[in-house]
Short mmCIF file of C-alpha atoms and ligand atoms in Angstrom, two decimals:
data_model
loop_
_atom_site.label_atom_id
_atom_site.label_comp_id
_atom_site.label_asym_id
_atom_site.label_seq_id
_atom_site.Cartn_x
_atom_site.Cartn_y
_atom_site.Cartn_z
CA UNK A 1 -46.37 196.81 143.46
CA UNK A 2 -45.53 199.18 140.63
CA UNK A 3 -45.61 198.26 136.96
CA UNK A 4 -42.38 196.59 135.82
CA UNK A 5 -40.09 198.92 133.88
CA UNK A 6 -39.34 196.21 131.32
CA UNK A 7 -41.84 193.63 130.19
CA UNK A 8 -40.65 190.98 127.75
CA UNK A 9 -43.72 189.06 126.73
CA UNK A 10 -43.50 185.72 124.93
CA UNK A 11 -40.85 186.97 122.52
CA UNK A 12 -39.93 184.74 119.60
CA UNK A 13 -36.82 185.53 117.56
CA UNK A 14 -35.75 183.47 114.59
CA UNK A 15 -32.76 183.63 112.28
CA UNK A 16 -34.00 181.84 109.19
CA UNK A 17 -35.28 178.48 110.35
CA UNK A 18 -33.40 178.62 113.66
CA UNK A 19 -35.45 179.75 116.67
CA UNK A 20 -33.06 181.66 118.89
CA UNK A 21 -35.56 183.00 121.42
CA UNK A 22 -38.51 180.72 122.09
CA UNK A 23 -41.36 182.55 123.84
CA UNK A 24 -39.14 184.31 126.32
CA UNK A 25 -40.92 186.26 129.04
CA UNK A 26 -39.16 188.37 131.63
CA UNK A 27 -40.02 191.33 133.80
CA UNK A 28 -37.57 193.76 135.32
CA UNK A 29 -38.57 196.37 137.87
CA UNK A 30 -37.09 199.80 138.25
CA UNK A 31 -33.77 199.63 140.06
CA UNK A 32 -33.43 195.88 139.69
CA UNK A 33 -30.19 194.31 138.56
CA UNK A 34 -30.78 191.16 136.57
CA UNK A 35 -27.85 188.93 135.70
CA UNK A 36 -28.32 186.61 132.74
CA UNK A 37 -26.20 183.48 132.57
CA UNK A 38 -26.21 180.51 130.24
CA UNK A 39 -24.09 178.54 127.81
CA UNK A 40 -22.69 180.10 124.67
CA UNK A 41 -25.33 180.25 121.94
CA UNK A 42 -28.27 180.14 124.35
CA UNK A 43 -29.59 183.50 123.12
CA UNK A 44 -28.36 185.91 125.81
CA UNK A 45 -26.93 188.45 123.39
CA UNK A 46 -29.92 188.12 121.13
CA UNK A 47 -32.24 188.91 124.03
CA UNK A 48 -30.32 192.10 124.81
CA UNK A 49 -30.14 193.06 121.15
CA UNK A 50 -33.89 192.66 120.76
CA UNK A 51 -34.40 194.81 123.84
CA UNK A 52 -32.12 197.45 122.38
CA UNK A 53 -34.13 197.34 119.12
CA UNK A 54 -31.10 196.20 117.16
CA UNK A 55 -33.05 193.19 115.95
CA UNK A 56 -36.70 192.79 114.99
CA UNK A 57 -38.68 190.10 116.79
CA UNK A 58 -41.05 187.72 115.04
CA UNK A 59 -43.60 187.28 117.80
CA UNK A 60 -44.44 188.75 121.17
CA UNK A 61 -43.97 192.23 122.58
CA UNK A 62 -41.56 194.29 124.59
CA UNK A 63 -42.88 197.09 126.79
CA UNK A 64 -40.72 199.78 128.37
CA UNK A 65 -42.51 201.57 131.19
CA UNK A 66 -45.82 200.44 129.79
CA UNK A 67 -45.11 201.70 126.27
CA UNK A 68 -44.85 199.25 123.40
CA UNK A 69 -41.20 199.23 122.33
CA UNK A 70 -41.15 196.26 119.98
CA UNK A 71 -43.72 193.94 118.55
CA UNK A 72 -43.60 190.71 116.59
CA UNK A 73 -43.48 191.30 112.85
CA UNK A 74 -45.83 188.33 112.45
CA UNK A 75 -48.33 189.67 114.98
CA UNK A 76 -51.30 191.89 114.31
CA UNK A 77 -51.77 195.15 116.12
CA UNK A 78 -50.51 198.71 116.29
CA UNK A 79 -46.88 199.49 115.51
CA UNK A 80 -44.52 200.24 118.38
CA UNK A 81 -43.84 203.78 119.46
CA UNK A 82 -40.53 204.83 117.97
CA UNK A 83 -40.51 208.35 119.36
CA UNK A 84 -39.69 207.48 122.95
CA UNK A 85 -36.54 205.70 121.83
CA UNK A 86 -33.47 206.54 123.84
CA UNK A 87 -34.34 204.96 127.15
CA UNK A 88 -32.01 201.99 126.73
CA UNK A 89 -28.23 202.12 126.89
CA UNK A 90 -26.08 199.22 125.81
CA UNK A 91 -22.46 198.31 126.41
CA UNK A 92 -20.80 195.69 124.22
CA UNK A 93 -18.10 193.11 124.74
CA UNK A 94 -15.90 194.84 122.17
CA UNK A 95 -16.47 198.40 123.51
CA UNK A 96 -17.35 199.76 120.06
CA UNK A 97 -16.13 203.25 120.80
CA UNK A 98 -15.79 205.53 117.78
CA UNK A 99 -12.03 205.29 117.09
CA UNK A 100 -11.75 208.56 115.16
CA UNK A 101 -13.24 210.63 118.00
CA UNK A 102 -11.78 211.59 121.35
CA UNK A 103 -13.31 210.25 124.54
CA UNK A 104 -15.08 213.57 125.01
CA UNK A 105 -16.44 213.53 121.44
CA UNK A 106 -17.56 209.93 121.87
CA UNK A 107 -19.60 210.93 124.89
CA UNK A 108 -21.05 214.19 123.61
CA UNK A 109 -21.99 213.12 120.06
CA UNK A 110 -25.34 211.50 120.80
CA UNK A 111 -26.57 213.99 123.43
CA UNK A 112 -25.86 216.81 121.01
CA UNK A 113 -27.27 215.21 117.87
CA UNK A 114 -30.13 213.21 119.35
CA UNK A 115 -31.12 215.17 122.42
CA UNK A 116 -30.21 218.53 120.89
CA UNK A 117 -28.08 219.41 123.88
CA UNK A 118 -25.87 222.50 123.60
CA UNK A 119 -22.14 221.79 123.28
CA UNK A 120 -21.28 223.34 126.64
CA UNK A 121 -23.97 221.44 128.47
CA UNK A 122 -22.99 218.16 126.83
CA UNK A 123 -19.37 218.71 127.85
CA UNK A 124 -20.26 219.56 131.42
CA UNK A 125 -22.28 216.38 131.62
CA UNK A 126 -19.46 214.38 130.00
CA UNK A 127 -16.92 215.67 132.53
CA UNK A 128 -19.21 214.59 135.35
CA UNK A 129 -19.63 211.15 133.77
CA UNK A 130 -15.89 210.80 133.23
CA UNK A 131 -15.38 211.51 136.90
CA UNK A 132 -17.89 208.82 137.75
CA UNK A 133 -16.05 206.21 135.70
CA UNK A 134 -12.65 207.49 136.80
CA UNK A 135 -11.42 208.84 133.44
CA UNK A 136 -11.43 212.59 134.04
CA UNK A 137 -7.87 212.90 132.72
CA UNK A 138 -8.63 211.07 129.45
CA UNK A 139 -11.14 213.42 127.89
CA UNK A 140 -9.03 214.45 124.89
CA UNK A 141 -7.51 211.08 124.17
CA UNK A 142 -8.50 208.76 121.33
CA UNK A 143 -9.74 205.28 122.29
CA UNK A 144 -6.68 203.54 120.86
CA UNK A 145 -4.60 205.20 123.58
CA UNK A 146 -6.70 203.63 126.35
CA UNK A 147 -6.42 200.22 127.96
CA UNK A 148 -9.31 197.83 127.46
CA UNK A 149 -10.67 198.57 130.90
CA UNK A 150 -10.51 202.30 130.27
CA UNK A 151 -12.18 201.89 126.89
CA UNK A 152 -15.00 199.93 128.45
CA UNK A 153 -15.50 202.55 131.15
CA UNK A 154 -15.57 205.24 128.47
CA UNK A 155 -18.19 203.18 126.64
CA UNK A 156 -20.26 203.05 129.82
CA UNK A 157 -19.96 206.84 130.17
CA UNK A 158 -21.02 207.24 126.52
CA UNK A 159 -24.14 205.14 127.12
CA UNK A 160 -24.98 206.99 130.35
CA UNK A 161 -24.75 210.34 128.58
CA UNK A 162 -28.10 209.60 126.95
CA UNK A 163 -29.58 209.25 130.45
CA UNK A 164 -31.04 205.82 129.79
CA UNK A 165 -33.46 204.25 132.23
CA UNK A 166 -32.13 200.77 131.55
CA UNK A 167 -28.57 199.67 130.93
CA UNK A 168 -27.74 196.49 129.05
CA UNK A 169 -24.31 194.90 129.46
CA UNK A 170 -23.30 192.08 127.13
CA UNK A 171 -20.24 190.26 128.49
CA UNK A 172 -18.51 193.58 128.89
CA UNK A 173 -15.51 192.11 130.72
CA UNK A 174 -14.99 189.05 128.53
CA UNK A 175 -12.55 190.74 126.17
CA UNK A 176 -10.46 192.24 128.96
CA UNK A 177 -7.19 191.12 130.46
CA UNK A 178 -7.95 189.62 133.87
CA UNK A 179 -6.30 192.46 135.78
CA UNK A 180 -8.60 195.01 134.09
CA UNK A 181 -11.88 193.25 134.84
CA UNK A 182 -12.14 194.59 138.38
CA UNK A 183 -12.20 198.28 137.45
CA UNK A 184 -15.09 197.78 135.03
CA UNK A 185 -17.07 195.69 137.50
CA UNK A 186 -16.49 198.37 140.11
CA UNK A 187 -18.01 200.97 137.80
CA UNK A 188 -21.00 198.69 137.25
CA UNK A 189 -21.41 198.11 140.98
CA UNK A 190 -21.45 201.87 141.45
CA UNK A 191 -24.20 202.19 138.87
CA UNK A 192 -26.23 199.49 140.56
CA UNK A 193 -25.86 201.21 143.92
CA UNK A 194 -27.17 204.42 142.40
CA UNK A 195 -30.32 202.60 141.46
CA UNK A 196 -29.82 201.98 137.73
CA UNK A 197 -31.97 199.25 136.24
CA UNK A 198 -29.57 196.78 134.67
CA UNK A 199 -29.60 193.62 132.59
CA UNK A 200 -26.16 192.08 132.73
CA UNK A 201 -24.96 189.10 130.72
CA UNK A 202 -21.79 187.93 132.43
CA UNK A 203 -19.74 184.97 133.57
CA UNK A 204 -18.54 186.88 136.63
CA UNK A 205 -20.26 184.90 139.33
CA UNK A 206 -18.84 187.09 142.10
CA UNK A 207 -20.56 190.08 140.55
CA UNK A 208 -23.79 188.12 140.16
CA UNK A 209 -23.69 186.99 143.78
CA UNK A 210 -23.04 190.47 145.19
CA UNK A 211 -25.01 192.74 142.93
CA UNK A 212 -27.83 190.84 141.24
CA UNK A 213 -31.33 190.93 142.61
CA UNK A 214 -32.15 187.98 140.42
CA UNK A 215 -30.18 185.63 138.25
CA UNK A 216 -31.74 184.28 135.07
CA UNK A 217 -30.46 181.06 133.56
CA UNK A 218 -31.03 180.71 129.82
CA UNK A 219 -30.56 177.61 127.74
CA UNK A 220 -31.39 177.00 124.09
CA UNK A 221 -33.38 180.17 123.67
CA UNK A 222 -35.54 179.79 126.75
CA UNK A 223 -35.45 180.98 130.33
CA UNK A 224 -35.00 177.87 132.44
CA UNK A 225 -34.89 179.40 135.88
CA UNK A 226 -34.98 182.72 137.62
CA UNK A 227 -34.05 183.13 141.27
CA UNK A 228 -32.10 185.33 143.68
CA UNK A 229 -28.36 184.60 143.48
CA UNK A 230 -27.96 182.87 146.84
CA UNK A 231 -30.69 180.43 145.96
CA UNK A 232 -29.71 179.73 142.36
CA UNK A 233 -26.06 179.18 143.31
CA UNK A 234 -26.69 177.03 146.38
CA UNK A 235 -29.77 175.08 145.39
CA UNK A 236 -30.80 175.52 141.76
CA UNK A 237 -34.24 174.12 141.07
CA UNK A 238 -33.42 172.80 137.61
CA UNK A 239 -30.95 170.08 136.74
CA UNK A 240 -29.79 172.04 133.69
CA UNK A 241 -28.93 175.04 135.84
CA UNK A 242 -26.96 172.87 138.23
CA UNK A 243 -25.05 171.21 135.40
CA UNK A 244 -24.15 174.57 133.90
CA UNK A 245 -22.98 176.03 137.19
CA UNK A 246 -20.90 172.96 137.95
CA UNK A 247 -19.21 173.16 134.57
CA UNK A 248 -18.59 176.86 135.05
CA UNK A 249 -17.02 176.36 138.47
CA UNK A 250 -14.85 173.54 137.17
CA UNK A 251 -13.58 175.71 134.35
CA UNK A 252 -12.99 178.78 136.48
CA UNK A 253 -11.95 176.85 139.58
CA UNK A 254 -8.72 178.16 141.04
CA UNK A 255 -7.71 180.01 137.88
CA UNK A 256 -9.47 183.24 138.76
CA UNK A 257 -9.72 185.26 141.89
CA UNK A 258 -13.08 185.74 143.47
CA UNK A 259 -14.34 189.25 142.76
CA UNK B 1 9.62 217.93 59.42
CA UNK B 2 12.69 216.57 61.10
CA UNK B 3 13.51 218.69 64.14
CA UNK B 4 11.30 219.28 67.16
CA UNK B 5 9.84 222.79 66.70
CA UNK B 6 8.27 223.77 69.98
CA UNK B 7 8.47 227.45 69.05
CA UNK B 8 5.81 226.89 66.39
CA UNK B 9 3.14 225.95 68.96
CA UNK B 10 4.14 228.02 72.00
CA UNK B 11 2.38 231.06 70.59
CA UNK B 12 -0.92 229.27 70.97
CA UNK B 13 -0.73 229.34 74.79
CA UNK B 14 -3.87 231.51 75.21
CA UNK B 15 -5.88 228.81 73.42
CA UNK B 16 -4.27 226.18 75.61
CA UNK B 17 -5.28 228.11 78.71
CA UNK B 18 -8.87 228.39 77.46
CA UNK B 19 -8.95 224.67 76.75
CA UNK B 20 -7.47 223.89 80.13
CA UNK B 21 -10.07 226.00 81.90
CA UNK B 22 -12.85 224.20 80.07
CA UNK B 23 -11.31 220.84 80.93
CA UNK B 24 -11.19 221.93 84.55
CA UNK B 25 -14.79 223.11 84.51
CA UNK B 26 -15.99 219.89 82.91
CA UNK B 27 -13.98 217.87 85.43
CA UNK B 28 -15.51 219.78 88.32
CA UNK B 29 -19.05 219.15 87.09
CA UNK B 30 -18.40 215.46 86.42
CA UNK B 31 -16.64 214.86 89.70
CA UNK B 32 -19.30 216.72 91.69
CA UNK B 33 -22.07 214.73 90.04
CA UNK B 34 -20.06 211.52 90.31
CA UNK B 35 -19.33 211.93 94.01
CA UNK B 36 -22.93 212.65 95.01
CA UNK B 37 -24.43 209.97 92.79
CA UNK B 38 -21.65 207.53 93.68
CA UNK B 39 -22.32 207.92 97.39
CA UNK B 40 -26.03 207.40 96.84
CA UNK B 41 -25.39 204.27 94.77
CA UNK B 42 -22.95 202.94 97.37
CA UNK B 43 -25.53 203.38 100.12
CA UNK B 44 -28.23 201.77 98.01
CA UNK B 45 -25.98 198.80 97.46
CA UNK B 46 -24.92 198.67 101.09
CA UNK B 47 -28.53 198.80 102.29
CA UNK B 48 -29.15 195.23 101.08
CA UNK B 49 -32.74 196.28 100.49
CA UNK B 50 -33.49 194.51 97.19
CA UNK B 51 -35.38 197.32 95.48
CA UNK B 52 -32.53 199.74 96.28
CA UNK B 53 -29.65 197.33 95.86
CA UNK B 54 -30.67 195.86 92.55
CA UNK B 55 -31.11 199.06 90.50
CA UNK B 56 -27.84 200.38 91.91
CA UNK B 57 -26.09 197.16 90.95
CA UNK B 58 -27.52 197.32 87.42
CA UNK B 59 -26.51 200.96 87.08
CA UNK B 60 -22.96 200.37 88.26
CA UNK B 61 -22.37 197.38 86.03
CA UNK B 62 -23.90 199.10 83.00
CA UNK B 63 -21.71 202.18 83.32
CA UNK B 64 -18.58 200.23 84.19
CA UNK B 65 -18.86 197.87 81.25
CA UNK B 66 -19.76 200.19 78.38
CA UNK B 67 -17.26 202.68 76.89
CA UNK B 68 -17.55 206.22 78.24
CA UNK B 69 -17.17 207.55 74.72
CA UNK B 70 -20.33 205.72 73.73
CA UNK B 71 -22.09 207.06 76.81
CA UNK B 72 -21.22 210.62 75.79
CA UNK B 73 -22.53 210.04 72.29
CA UNK B 74 -25.69 208.40 73.63
CA UNK B 75 -26.45 211.35 75.84
CA UNK B 76 -25.61 213.95 73.19
CA UNK B 77 -27.51 212.39 70.29
CA UNK B 78 -29.84 210.09 72.18
CA UNK B 79 -31.46 212.53 74.58
CA UNK B 80 -33.14 214.60 71.86
CA UNK B 81 -34.31 211.39 70.13
CA UNK B 82 -36.14 210.17 73.21
CA UNK B 83 -37.05 213.32 75.10
CA UNK B 84 -37.12 215.97 72.41
CA UNK B 85 -34.77 218.11 74.46
CA UNK B 86 -31.06 218.28 74.31
CA UNK B 87 -28.04 219.36 76.28
CA UNK B 88 -25.28 221.31 74.63
CA UNK B 89 -21.92 219.67 73.93
CA UNK B 90 -20.32 220.75 77.18
CA UNK B 91 -23.14 219.57 79.40
CA UNK B 92 -23.67 216.35 77.48
CA UNK B 93 -20.06 215.38 77.99
CA UNK B 94 -19.86 216.59 81.58
CA UNK B 95 -23.04 214.79 82.64
CA UNK B 96 -22.17 211.59 80.75
CA UNK B 97 -18.74 211.49 82.35
CA UNK B 98 -20.29 212.23 85.75
CA UNK B 99 -22.76 209.37 85.34
CA UNK B 100 -19.88 207.14 84.31
CA UNK B 101 -17.49 208.04 87.08
CA UNK B 102 -20.31 207.67 89.65
CA UNK B 103 -20.20 203.93 89.04
CA UNK B 104 -16.52 203.85 89.93
CA UNK B 105 -16.91 206.10 92.96
CA UNK B 106 -19.81 203.92 94.09
CA UNK B 107 -17.62 200.83 94.15
CA UNK B 108 -14.87 202.69 95.99
CA UNK B 109 -17.28 204.05 98.60
CA UNK B 110 -19.07 200.76 99.03
CA UNK B 111 -15.80 199.01 99.78
CA UNK B 112 -14.85 201.84 102.14
CA UNK B 113 -18.14 201.67 104.04
CA UNK B 114 -18.08 197.88 104.12
CA UNK B 115 -14.62 198.10 105.64
CA UNK B 116 -16.09 199.73 108.75
CA UNK B 117 -17.06 197.19 111.37
CA UNK B 118 -20.80 196.53 111.71
CA UNK B 119 -20.51 197.12 115.44
CA UNK B 120 -19.99 200.83 114.72
CA UNK B 121 -23.48 200.92 113.20
CA UNK B 122 -24.89 199.07 116.19
CA UNK B 123 -23.27 201.39 118.71
CA UNK B 124 -24.67 204.37 116.80
CA UNK B 125 -28.10 202.83 116.61
CA UNK B 126 -28.28 202.13 120.34
CA UNK B 127 -27.28 205.74 121.02
CA UNK B 128 -30.25 206.82 118.92
CA UNK B 129 -28.25 208.44 116.11
CA UNK B 130 -30.20 208.80 112.88
CA UNK B 131 -29.00 207.09 109.72
CA UNK B 132 -27.65 210.33 108.27
CA UNK B 133 -25.89 211.26 111.53
CA UNK B 134 -24.40 207.79 111.73
CA UNK B 135 -23.01 208.19 108.23
CA UNK B 136 -21.89 211.76 108.74
CA UNK B 137 -20.24 211.49 112.13
CA UNK B 138 -19.32 207.82 112.49
CA UNK B 139 -19.05 205.85 109.27
CA UNK B 140 -17.84 208.23 106.57
CA UNK B 141 -15.11 209.91 108.67
CA UNK B 142 -13.62 206.47 109.20
CA UNK B 143 -14.23 205.30 105.65
CA UNK B 144 -12.30 208.30 104.30
CA UNK B 145 -8.98 206.76 105.18
CA UNK B 146 -9.61 203.77 102.94
CA UNK B 147 -11.49 205.66 100.29
CA UNK B 148 -9.11 208.53 99.72
CA UNK B 149 -6.30 206.87 97.71
CA UNK B 150 -8.53 205.21 95.09
CA UNK B 151 -10.66 208.36 94.93
CA UNK B 152 -7.58 210.41 94.06
CA UNK B 153 -6.64 208.01 91.32
CA UNK B 154 -10.15 208.09 89.91
CA UNK B 155 -10.30 211.89 89.97
CA UNK B 156 -7.07 212.15 87.99
CA UNK B 157 -8.30 209.51 85.60
CA UNK B 158 -11.47 211.53 85.07
CA UNK B 159 -9.64 214.80 84.38
CA UNK B 160 -7.75 213.10 81.56
CA UNK B 161 -10.93 211.29 80.54
CA UNK B 162 -12.62 214.57 79.68
CA UNK B 163 -10.55 214.41 76.50
CA UNK B 164 -13.27 212.11 75.19
CA UNK B 165 -15.50 215.17 74.85
CA UNK B 166 -13.41 216.00 71.77
CA UNK B 167 -15.61 213.48 69.97
CA UNK B 168 -18.61 215.80 70.10
CA UNK B 169 -16.55 218.94 69.53
CA UNK B 170 -16.21 220.42 73.01
CA UNK B 171 -13.23 222.81 72.75
CA UNK B 172 -11.39 221.36 75.76
CA UNK B 173 -7.66 220.75 75.97
CA UNK B 174 -7.27 217.86 73.58
CA UNK B 175 -9.52 219.50 71.03
CA UNK B 176 -7.44 222.67 71.22
CA UNK B 177 -4.35 220.57 70.64
CA UNK B 178 -5.89 219.00 67.59
CA UNK B 179 -6.80 222.41 66.15
CA UNK B 180 -3.27 223.72 66.73
CA UNK B 181 -1.92 220.62 65.07
CA UNK B 182 -4.14 221.21 62.03
CA UNK B 183 -2.96 224.80 61.71
CA UNK B 184 0.74 224.17 62.26
CA UNK B 185 1.13 220.65 60.83
CA UNK B 186 3.02 219.91 64.07
CA UNK B 187 1.07 217.07 65.75
CA UNK B 188 3.88 215.93 68.05
CA UNK B 189 4.60 219.40 69.39
CA UNK B 190 0.91 220.23 69.68
CA UNK B 191 0.09 217.12 71.65
CA UNK B 192 3.20 217.52 73.77
CA UNK B 193 2.12 220.95 74.90
CA UNK B 194 -1.33 219.51 75.62
CA UNK B 195 0.23 216.72 77.66
CA UNK B 196 2.17 219.29 79.66
CA UNK B 197 -1.05 221.17 80.30
CA UNK B 198 -2.74 217.96 81.56
CA UNK B 199 0.22 217.39 83.84
CA UNK B 200 -0.07 220.92 85.22
CA UNK B 201 -3.75 220.26 85.94
CA UNK B 202 -3.47 216.82 87.48
CA UNK B 203 -0.20 216.85 89.39
CA UNK B 204 -1.46 219.35 92.00
CA UNK B 205 -4.48 217.09 92.50
CA UNK B 206 -2.18 214.15 93.13
CA UNK B 207 -0.13 216.24 95.57
CA UNK B 208 -3.25 217.43 97.36
CA UNK B 209 -4.50 213.88 97.89
CA UNK B 210 -1.07 212.82 99.10
CA UNK B 211 -1.04 215.71 101.56
CA UNK B 212 -4.47 214.83 102.93
CA UNK B 213 -3.46 211.20 103.29
CA UNK B 214 -0.34 212.21 105.18
CA UNK B 215 -2.35 214.40 107.52
CA UNK B 216 -4.89 211.66 108.15
CA UNK B 217 -2.10 209.20 108.83
CA UNK B 218 -0.49 211.62 111.26
CA UNK B 219 -3.73 212.23 113.13
CA UNK B 220 -4.24 208.51 113.56
CA UNK B 221 -3.35 207.62 117.12
N1 ADP C 301 -26.98 187.54 113.15
C1 ADP C 301 -27.24 186.22 113.32
N2 ADP C 301 -27.60 185.46 112.27
C2 ADP C 301 -27.87 184.16 112.43
N3 ADP C 301 -27.81 183.50 113.59
C3 ADP C 301 -27.45 184.19 114.68
C4 ADP C 301 -27.13 185.59 114.60
N4 ADP C 301 -26.81 186.01 115.85
C5 ADP C 301 -26.90 184.94 116.64
N5 ADP C 301 -27.28 183.84 115.95
C6 ADP C 301 -27.52 182.49 116.52
O1 ADP C 301 -28.41 182.63 117.60
C7 ADP C 301 -28.03 181.78 118.64
C8 ADP C 301 -27.89 182.57 119.92
O2 ADP C 301 -26.80 183.45 119.80
P1 ADP C 301 -26.43 184.51 120.91
O3 ADP C 301 -27.62 185.28 121.29
O4 ADP C 301 -25.24 185.27 120.43
O5 ADP C 301 -26.01 183.56 122.12
P2 ADP C 301 -25.19 183.90 123.43
O6 ADP C 301 -25.03 185.37 123.52
O7 ADP C 301 -26.00 183.31 124.53
O8 ADP C 301 -23.89 183.19 123.28
C9 ADP C 301 -26.77 181.07 118.21
O9 ADP C 301 -27.10 179.80 117.76
C10 ADP C 301 -26.25 181.92 117.08
O10 ADP C 301 -25.61 181.11 116.14
MG1 MG C 302 -23.28 186.53 123.56
#
């Protein structure tokens, strides 16, 4: 088997005295879709943020395609390679588009400034991406004019424009009106089908069941269980996983359509 | 005395124009210096890195809490005492006022930058944008909207504040007014014509800022 694309190796992350990630280890292979579930405050967002290098880690290491991407500040050893940087794309719950720029400008800014892409090339690429997320007619519109679902799809296009090898999604449908969730999930399914490596924090169990290769259950800063969706949903190995899934089903039961 | 004799001072208009030009030049230098230094100080404060934040904090509070007139005098008489070199009257006043106004700009900019959601920084960071690109293309263009009105007020305040340079003999507008007053024994008329000149200088600035604000508001979707 090939080297995993992402190696998270005994990562410890603390905020002050609080340990938010407690020796978390996880490997993701190229093309895999990993869905991360777990109660609020269990460290899911923090894990993604550490992967995206938005937060330093105190111990452990993160390797992307065999290259050291992050290393514990309390550990000895060589510093991580910061040159290879833009291999990770991230999409946030609150979209975080640049409100003063048009959709097109949102998508072309980083390729032009970071990758040094010519304006024409960046625009051609953006048009192709907008087609992929179904927003080809919104290129010159500012984000405030878009629905939440459209904003989130534009945010996905913006992240893809940097041609990342891994995409991180942090509860990207949680802030959306229920009727807009489907269009964003559809875009994500499309990405998965095209072979994108994805780490997805979500409460959308339908998406997890259909798309995920593996589901990871996190609780209190640790990975409790990792298994393919059919197994983790039908016969979770850990009591904590079962309890969480039961609570989730109770809460969602009947109120939301299966997606 | 008695009646208002504007005719006695009107003839001095070429001196007024000279003074006004010098006031304008001094304002431009001070504002330029103040904007650049103010932005740097704001970023130092915003960085939350102690060895950047703390000196910036000390600078801002020092210049905000001591009189600008004293700062001008310090620079003009103090510089040669400590460094054996001096600046002429114009540059002493212009630089001192620039250093002073930087503290006010810094606070305006800091508030403007702090008003931009942290998630905008994160989104930029994940996209790989450098710090300067993030500021240039993401943060500052948004901060402008909040920063513009108080910046306009501060600029106008500074233009009038250059009158303090009179204290070290810079022949700017107020100084010219004083000289006319000494020659004509008409202080009220002399200062009135000076006031009109200040109005002519500052009102277009106020209008310009209002126009930019209106355009920004209109472009907001
Ligand atoms: N910037 C921060 N400063 C301090 N504590 C934080 C910060 N971000 C998250 N935490 C804490 O870390 C824990 C995990 O948070 P998070 O990763 O957001 O959980 P999840 O995404 O699973 O809900 C929580 O207890 C939260 O309070
Ligand atoms: Mg979260």
